[in-house]
């Protein structure tokens, strides 16, 4: 395969789904122009790689990314082009080079948003240089068998709370997962039908003002108790004809309401509702017993190790570390030593390069954990994580509600991939309720 070089790298300031600036990168090679747009989170953990934001309070309230854009065009781009990297060799050399060029442990030198934009665009350029789809390139970078693929079960955030909405609900996300579907396409159909039924249900119960949506496309009705949200989902399942076809995932994002070694479930209301760690654990166990919950993400704060460890000893569902792990190998190893969780939430912008994210996923698999690929609340119309989830073979992905272009584009891409694989006669499985074990299935990981 003849070598393919980078001809040019350009960057620009564009907007994410919350109307805040983000970085767009274009990499040009002899194969064409390859574009990527960087996501950004609202509920960010303290251990994430550092986005570079401008200090100009007169432009976007100080949230501009022109300095990061400048770093791409004047530092990273020229250095990479001078390095004469061969894109057919893969992404690792490119990402390693940028990490060394930045020279900081958290990418605060050049900005994780600058570095990640180049990494994502170069991943697409590398895939084109090898003449394979992006998901296949990612699978090869993972060291996976590409003779067959596992499609991810999509987890749709249909009820929002926490910092993603304006209601009094402390828990940030209530997700529905179509585990009873036979394909990702059918699963997306089921979820869209439940979503529409949920909308009608909310209008009946609370009026049309209740169907305003949060950052990730989920509804934010005037509720405050987790059981209220879960009861609404169960009724929507029944009314849509999909009872028994879904499991539920919850992301409390508890670091947002952890203070003074306790959890205040009334942090968005006028009165506090403080619970101890033990009381929070009891609440989660009660909910798991009452509802078809298959996944809990960040039920405790990012440094509340004792609570994580104690809960993991008795937790019967997937226990996912997001802020706890930050897609970071150091945090993953610490969590493994303490036996604090059994799954990794994979967010590429938490760590800042695609290569490091894949290394985190491989480490999680080595530990016998699950991997759950995730979007961010500040997203774009870039469908990158759909290919990422298929390439990693993780078995499940979350990208918000079946609503809003920046969310739907990921689900549409998944359906396109599934159709393409079937048309090519490639092995393509939908793991359903076995999404946790999907990464260990011989059809993909070999």
XYZ file of C-alpha atoms in Angstrom:
446
model
C 0.000 0.000 0.000
C 1.629 3.297 -1.069
C 2.274 5.863 1.679
C -0.201 8.736 2.115
C 0.948 12.035 3.618
C -0.921 14.950 5.156
C -1.012 17.879 2.733
C -2.636 20.453 4.994
C -4.425 20.888 8.320
C -6.915 23.684 8.875
C -9.117 24.576 11.806
C -12.058 26.861 12.524
C -14.291 27.933 15.372
C -17.781 26.475 15.028
C -20.773 25.934 17.345
C -21.807 22.895 19.349
C -25.387 21.887 20.177
C -25.566 24.326 23.095
C -24.492 27.252 20.908
C -21.016 27.358 22.440
C -17.846 27.452 20.352
C -15.960 24.289 19.546
C -13.110 23.289 17.253
C -13.545 22.003 13.715
C -10.548 20.471 11.943
C -10.000 19.661 8.256
C -7.186 17.354 7.194
C -6.393 17.226 3.467
C -4.593 14.348 1.802
C -4.433 12.917 -1.697
C -7.587 10.963 -0.792
C -9.673 14.060 -0.033
C -10.685 16.339 2.859
C -11.509 14.781 6.229
C -13.408 16.796 8.828
C -14.075 16.418 12.552
C -15.869 18.547 15.140
C -15.005 18.230 18.843
C -17.714 17.656 21.484
C -17.831 19.258 24.943
C -19.444 18.280 28.250
C -21.516 20.224 30.768
C -21.035 17.973 33.794
C -17.267 17.607 33.578
C -15.168 15.569 35.980
C -12.027 16.996 37.526
C -9.839 14.383 35.828
C -10.718 15.175 32.217
C -8.226 16.511 29.702
C -8.353 20.313 29.549
C -10.208 22.173 26.818
C -8.559 25.433 25.833
C -10.971 28.365 26.085
C -10.211 32.001 25.267
C -10.165 34.565 28.067
C -11.967 37.195 25.990
C -15.134 37.943 27.966
C -16.516 40.016 25.083
C -16.697 37.012 22.747
C -18.971 34.091 23.693
C -18.612 35.001 27.364
C -15.001 33.843 27.389
C -15.866 30.452 25.836
C -14.245 31.076 22.457
C -11.737 28.572 21.091
C -9.694 30.783 18.771
C -6.489 30.014 20.663
C -7.096 26.278 20.196
C -7.802 26.902 16.508
C -4.552 28.858 16.247
C -2.672 26.009 17.920
C -3.969 23.604 15.278
C -3.038 25.834 12.355
C 0.247 27.270 13.613
C 1.683 24.569 15.875
C 0.162 21.097 15.441
C -0.470 21.230 11.697
C 2.971 22.450 10.592
C 4.711 20.077 13.013
C 2.747 17.038 11.815
C 3.282 17.876 8.156
C 7.038 18.346 8.753
C 7.075 15.003 10.587
C 5.968 13.381 7.299
C 3.783 10.770 8.954
C 2.437 7.973 6.737
C -1.327 7.679 7.265
C -1.372 4.055 6.110
C 0.650 3.197 9.229
C -2.256 4.119 11.490
C -3.122 6.726 14.087
C -0.872 5.935 17.047
C 2.233 7.713 15.730
C 0.169 10.833 15.033
C -1.455 10.906 18.466
C 1.803 10.122 20.267
C 3.501 12.933 18.375
C 0.821 15.442 19.430
C 0.988 14.309 23.061
C 4.742 14.912 23.089
C 4.299 18.225 21.300
C 1.838 19.354 23.987
C 4.126 18.241 26.806
C 1.580 18.333 29.654
C -0.218 15.470 31.440
C -3.678 16.953 30.793
C -3.186 18.478 27.312
C -3.529 21.974 28.714
C -0.569 23.192 26.656
C -2.189 23.057 23.220
C -5.698 22.165 24.396
C -7.430 18.802 24.362
C -9.999 20.250 21.964
C -7.248 21.185 19.491
C -5.515 17.810 19.763
C -8.697 15.735 19.610
C -9.974 17.530 16.516
C -6.789 16.596 14.670
C -6.911 13.049 16.048
C -10.497 12.472 14.868
C -9.913 13.975 11.431
C -6.686 11.978 11.027
C -8.536 8.784 11.999
C -10.819 9.359 9.026
C -7.831 10.144 6.801
C -6.078 6.954 7.965
C -9.191 4.899 7.193
C -9.321 6.399 3.697
C -5.606 5.730 3.181
C -6.241 2.071 3.997
C -9.410 2.132 1.887
C -11.660 0.872 4.673
C -14.636 2.367 6.554
C -13.869 4.237 9.769
C -15.373 1.519 11.983
C -13.130 -1.109 10.357
C -10.057 1.078 10.794
C -10.907 1.500 14.486
C -11.405 -2.250 14.907
C -7.977 -2.873 13.395
C -6.404 -0.262 15.667
C -8.016 -2.160 18.577
C -6.477 -5.386 17.329
C -9.931 -6.894 16.753
C -11.132 -9.506 14.299
C -12.859 -7.668 11.418
C -14.618 -10.678 9.940
C -17.785 -9.738 11.819
C -19.165 -6.871 13.885
C -21.358 -6.335 16.897
C -23.769 -3.427 16.662
C -24.291 -1.481 19.879
C -27.564 -1.475 21.791
C -28.466 2.238 21.878
C -29.302 3.807 25.247
C -31.591 6.814 24.717
C -31.696 9.552 27.348
C -35.418 10.363 27.224
C -35.888 12.015 30.627
C -33.400 14.687 31.701
C -32.532 16.181 35.053
C -29.415 17.387 36.822
C -27.390 20.116 35.118
C -28.884 19.119 31.757
C -32.324 20.552 32.529
C -34.269 23.193 34.423
C -36.520 20.897 36.468
C -36.008 19.843 40.112
C -34.824 16.304 39.290
C -31.375 15.680 40.754
C -30.600 12.581 38.664
C -29.250 13.642 35.273
C -30.299 10.889 32.856
C -32.946 8.202 32.545
C -32.158 6.050 29.521
C -34.159 3.393 27.681
C -32.412 0.524 25.890
C -34.297 -1.625 23.319
C -32.784 -4.932 24.419
C -35.733 -6.869 23.026
C -35.156 -5.710 19.441
C -33.575 -7.929 16.780
C -31.388 -5.262 15.157
C -30.156 -1.760 15.801
C -32.593 -0.473 13.186
C -35.528 -2.114 14.918
C -34.242 -0.926 18.289
C -34.152 2.676 17.097
C -37.711 2.297 15.790
C -38.899 0.937 19.148
C -37.207 3.767 21.023
C -38.655 6.435 18.740
C -42.117 4.974 19.288
C -41.684 4.990 23.065
C -40.341 8.545 22.900
C -43.427 9.744 21.026
C -45.722 7.930 23.445
C -43.840 9.460 26.368
C -44.409 12.896 24.850
C -48.167 12.287 24.676
C -48.169 10.948 28.223
C -46.391 14.018 29.573
C -48.815 16.362 27.814
C -51.732 14.494 29.397
C -50.245 14.599 32.875
C -48.520 17.981 32.976
C -49.562 19.990 29.912
C -47.643 21.040 26.823
C -45.084 23.011 28.811
C -43.742 19.715 30.151
C -42.298 18.580 26.824
C -39.485 21.086 26.743
C -36.269 19.163 26.196
C -32.887 19.139 27.917
C -29.417 19.299 26.414
C -29.560 15.713 25.154
C -33.066 15.778 23.714
C -34.834 14.177 26.668
C -37.912 15.677 28.226
C -37.619 17.610 31.476
C -41.081 17.444 33.088
C -41.847 18.917 36.541
C -40.814 15.869 38.545
C -38.229 15.490 41.280
C -38.196 11.840 42.381
C -36.456 9.028 40.469
C -39.484 6.782 40.944
C -41.647 9.376 39.158
C -39.377 9.229 36.118
C -39.241 5.449 36.121
C -43.024 5.121 36.459
C -43.422 7.379 33.420
C -41.087 5.159 31.416
C -42.911 2.000 32.423
C -46.241 3.513 31.379
C -44.745 4.664 28.044
C -43.438 1.131 27.402
C -46.907 -0.285 28.049
C -48.793 2.295 26.002
C -46.458 1.922 23.018
C -46.812 -1.864 22.983
C -43.147 -2.387 23.881
C -43.458 -3.607 27.448
C -40.735 -6.209 28.020
C -38.647 -4.943 25.089
C -36.636 -2.437 27.129
C -34.192 -2.143 29.960
C -33.388 1.124 31.731
C -30.121 2.902 32.504
C -29.689 5.691 35.045
C -26.920 8.268 35.255
C -27.378 10.314 38.443
C -24.123 12.249 37.734
C -23.826 12.345 41.515
C -20.645 14.418 41.654
C -22.918 17.375 40.882
C -24.796 17.021 44.182
C -22.067 15.634 46.471
C -21.099 18.003 49.250
C -19.689 17.593 52.758
C -19.425 13.822 52.314
C -23.143 13.434 51.573
C -25.587 13.677 48.665
C -28.196 16.420 48.420
C -31.026 15.240 46.174
C -32.650 18.626 46.643
C -29.725 20.583 45.238
C -31.948 22.043 42.507
C -34.936 22.671 44.765
C -35.649 25.234 47.474
C -35.148 22.710 50.279
C -32.342 20.199 50.765
C -32.789 16.421 50.785
C -29.502 15.111 52.117
C -28.728 11.411 52.080
C -25.738 9.500 53.407
C -23.742 7.140 51.219
C -25.549 4.192 52.738
C -28.930 5.773 52.109
C -27.983 6.384 48.472
C -26.958 2.739 48.112
C -30.283 1.652 49.625
C -32.139 3.900 47.169
C -30.336 2.384 44.192
C -30.960 -1.165 45.395
C -34.653 -0.372 45.871
C -34.953 1.038 42.356
C -33.130 -1.949 40.836
C -35.564 -4.292 42.587
C -38.647 -2.379 41.373
C -37.714 -1.563 37.778
C -35.882 -3.288 34.850
C -32.672 -1.348 35.430
C -29.609 -2.831 33.717
C -27.059 -0.053 34.178
C -26.031 2.563 36.757
C -23.530 5.257 35.801
C -21.786 7.463 38.381
C -24.118 6.633 41.284
C -21.452 8.094 43.583
C -19.070 11.039 43.298
C -15.769 10.884 41.445
C -13.609 10.569 44.581
C -16.037 8.775 46.895
C -14.069 5.565 46.534
C -15.423 3.910 49.690
C -19.010 4.237 48.476
C -18.135 2.828 45.044
C -16.254 -0.126 46.505
C -18.987 -1.000 48.998
C -21.751 -0.757 46.414
C -19.872 -2.810 43.817
C -19.797 -5.755 46.217
C -23.572 -6.135 46.027
C -24.508 -4.396 42.762
C -26.307 -6.747 40.371
C -26.194 -4.495 37.289
C -23.543 -2.850 35.164
C -21.762 -0.247 37.310
C -20.237 2.359 34.998
C -17.502 4.817 35.920
C -17.631 8.156 34.100
C -16.249 10.987 36.272
C -14.681 8.232 38.362
C -12.516 7.034 35.462
C -12.388 9.905 32.934
C -11.301 7.442 30.194
C -7.886 7.540 31.883
C -5.649 4.496 32.370
C -4.376 5.713 35.749
C -7.926 6.022 37.079
C -8.945 2.702 35.481
C -6.062 0.896 37.172
C -6.913 2.479 40.523
C -10.569 1.471 40.190
C -9.530 -2.071 39.325
C -7.232 -2.314 42.348
C -10.022 -1.127 44.618
C -12.719 -3.158 42.783
C -14.813 -0.010 42.518
C -16.801 -0.672 39.307
C -17.201 -3.100 36.426
C -17.547 -0.867 33.360
C -15.908 2.097 31.632
C -17.752 5.001 30.072
C -15.714 5.826 26.974
C -15.629 9.536 26.042
C -12.925 10.483 23.595
C -12.766 14.107 24.690
C -12.164 13.120 28.322
C -8.719 11.839 27.381
C -8.084 13.898 24.224
C -6.952 11.447 21.517
C -8.615 8.538 19.761
C -5.602 6.288 20.400
C -5.707 6.823 24.159
C -9.453 6.165 24.184
C -8.901 2.855 22.386
C -6.160 1.938 24.851
C -8.577 2.631 27.705
C -11.187 0.397 26.075
C -8.700 -2.426 25.572
C -7.580 -2.133 29.186
C -11.186 -2.344 30.374
C -11.733 -5.461 28.266
C -8.564 -7.022 29.690
C -9.977 -6.472 33.174
C -13.202 -8.221 32.226
C -15.181 -4.969 32.310
C -17.805 -3.679 29.923
C -17.289 -0.555 27.808
C -20.068 1.976 27.194
C -19.348 4.530 24.435
C -20.806 7.979 25.094
C -21.532 11.320 23.497
C -21.342 14.642 25.384
C -24.095 17.117 26.220
C -22.423 19.660 23.935
C -22.397 17.667 20.697
C -22.133 18.304 16.977
C -23.449 16.695 13.826
C -20.275 14.617 13.613
C -21.290 10.906 13.855
C -17.780 9.749 14.832
C -18.825 7.839 17.965
C -21.196 5.609 15.987
C -18.218 4.188 14.074
C -16.267 4.150 17.332
C -18.854 1.972 19.076
C -18.998 -0.498 16.178
C -15.223 -0.596 15.819
C -14.620 -1.078 19.540
C -17.330 -3.753 19.640
C -18.526 -2.572 23.028
C -22.147 -3.690 22.692
C -23.802 -0.448 23.801
C -23.704 3.287 23.196
C -25.514 6.364 24.470
C -26.131 9.398 22.323
C -29.202 11.070 23.799
C -32.849 10.962 22.810
C -34.138 10.110 19.314
C -34.462 13.863 18.856
C -32.215 16.785 17.766
C -29.912 16.540 14.793
C -26.686 16.130 16.750
C -28.161 13.050 18.489
C -30.081 11.527 15.584
C -27.055 11.706 13.265
C -25.319 9.061 15.407
C -28.319 6.735 15.283
C -28.742 7.249 11.542
C -25.081 6.381 11.062
C -25.549 3.158 13.035
C -28.407 2.148 10.755
C -26.278 2.975 7.702
C -23.454 0.786 9.031
C -25.831 -2.075 9.773
C -27.360 -1.878 6.279
C -23.894 -1.780 4.706
C -22.643 -4.807 6.632
C -25.741 -6.817 5.753
C -25.459 -5.825 2.071
C -21.827 -6.979 2.062
C -22.803 -10.307 3.616
C -20.682 -9.595 6.702
C -21.529 -11.054 10.074
C -23.463 -8.433 12.016
C -25.042 -9.201 15.391
C -27.240 -7.190 17.730
C -26.569 -8.366 21.293
C -29.847 -7.283 22.891
C -29.921 -8.022 26.613
C -26.413 -9.487 26.350
C -24.849 -6.100 25.567
C -22.445 -6.352 28.507
C -20.805 -9.491 27.155
C -20.787 -8.319 23.549
C -17.123 -7.346 23.561
C -16.107 -10.840 24.550
C -18.072 -12.493 21.751
C -15.875 -14.481 19.329
C -17.686 -13.010 16.315
C -15.853 -9.749 16.898
C -12.892 -10.002 19.228
C -11.642 -13.264 17.807
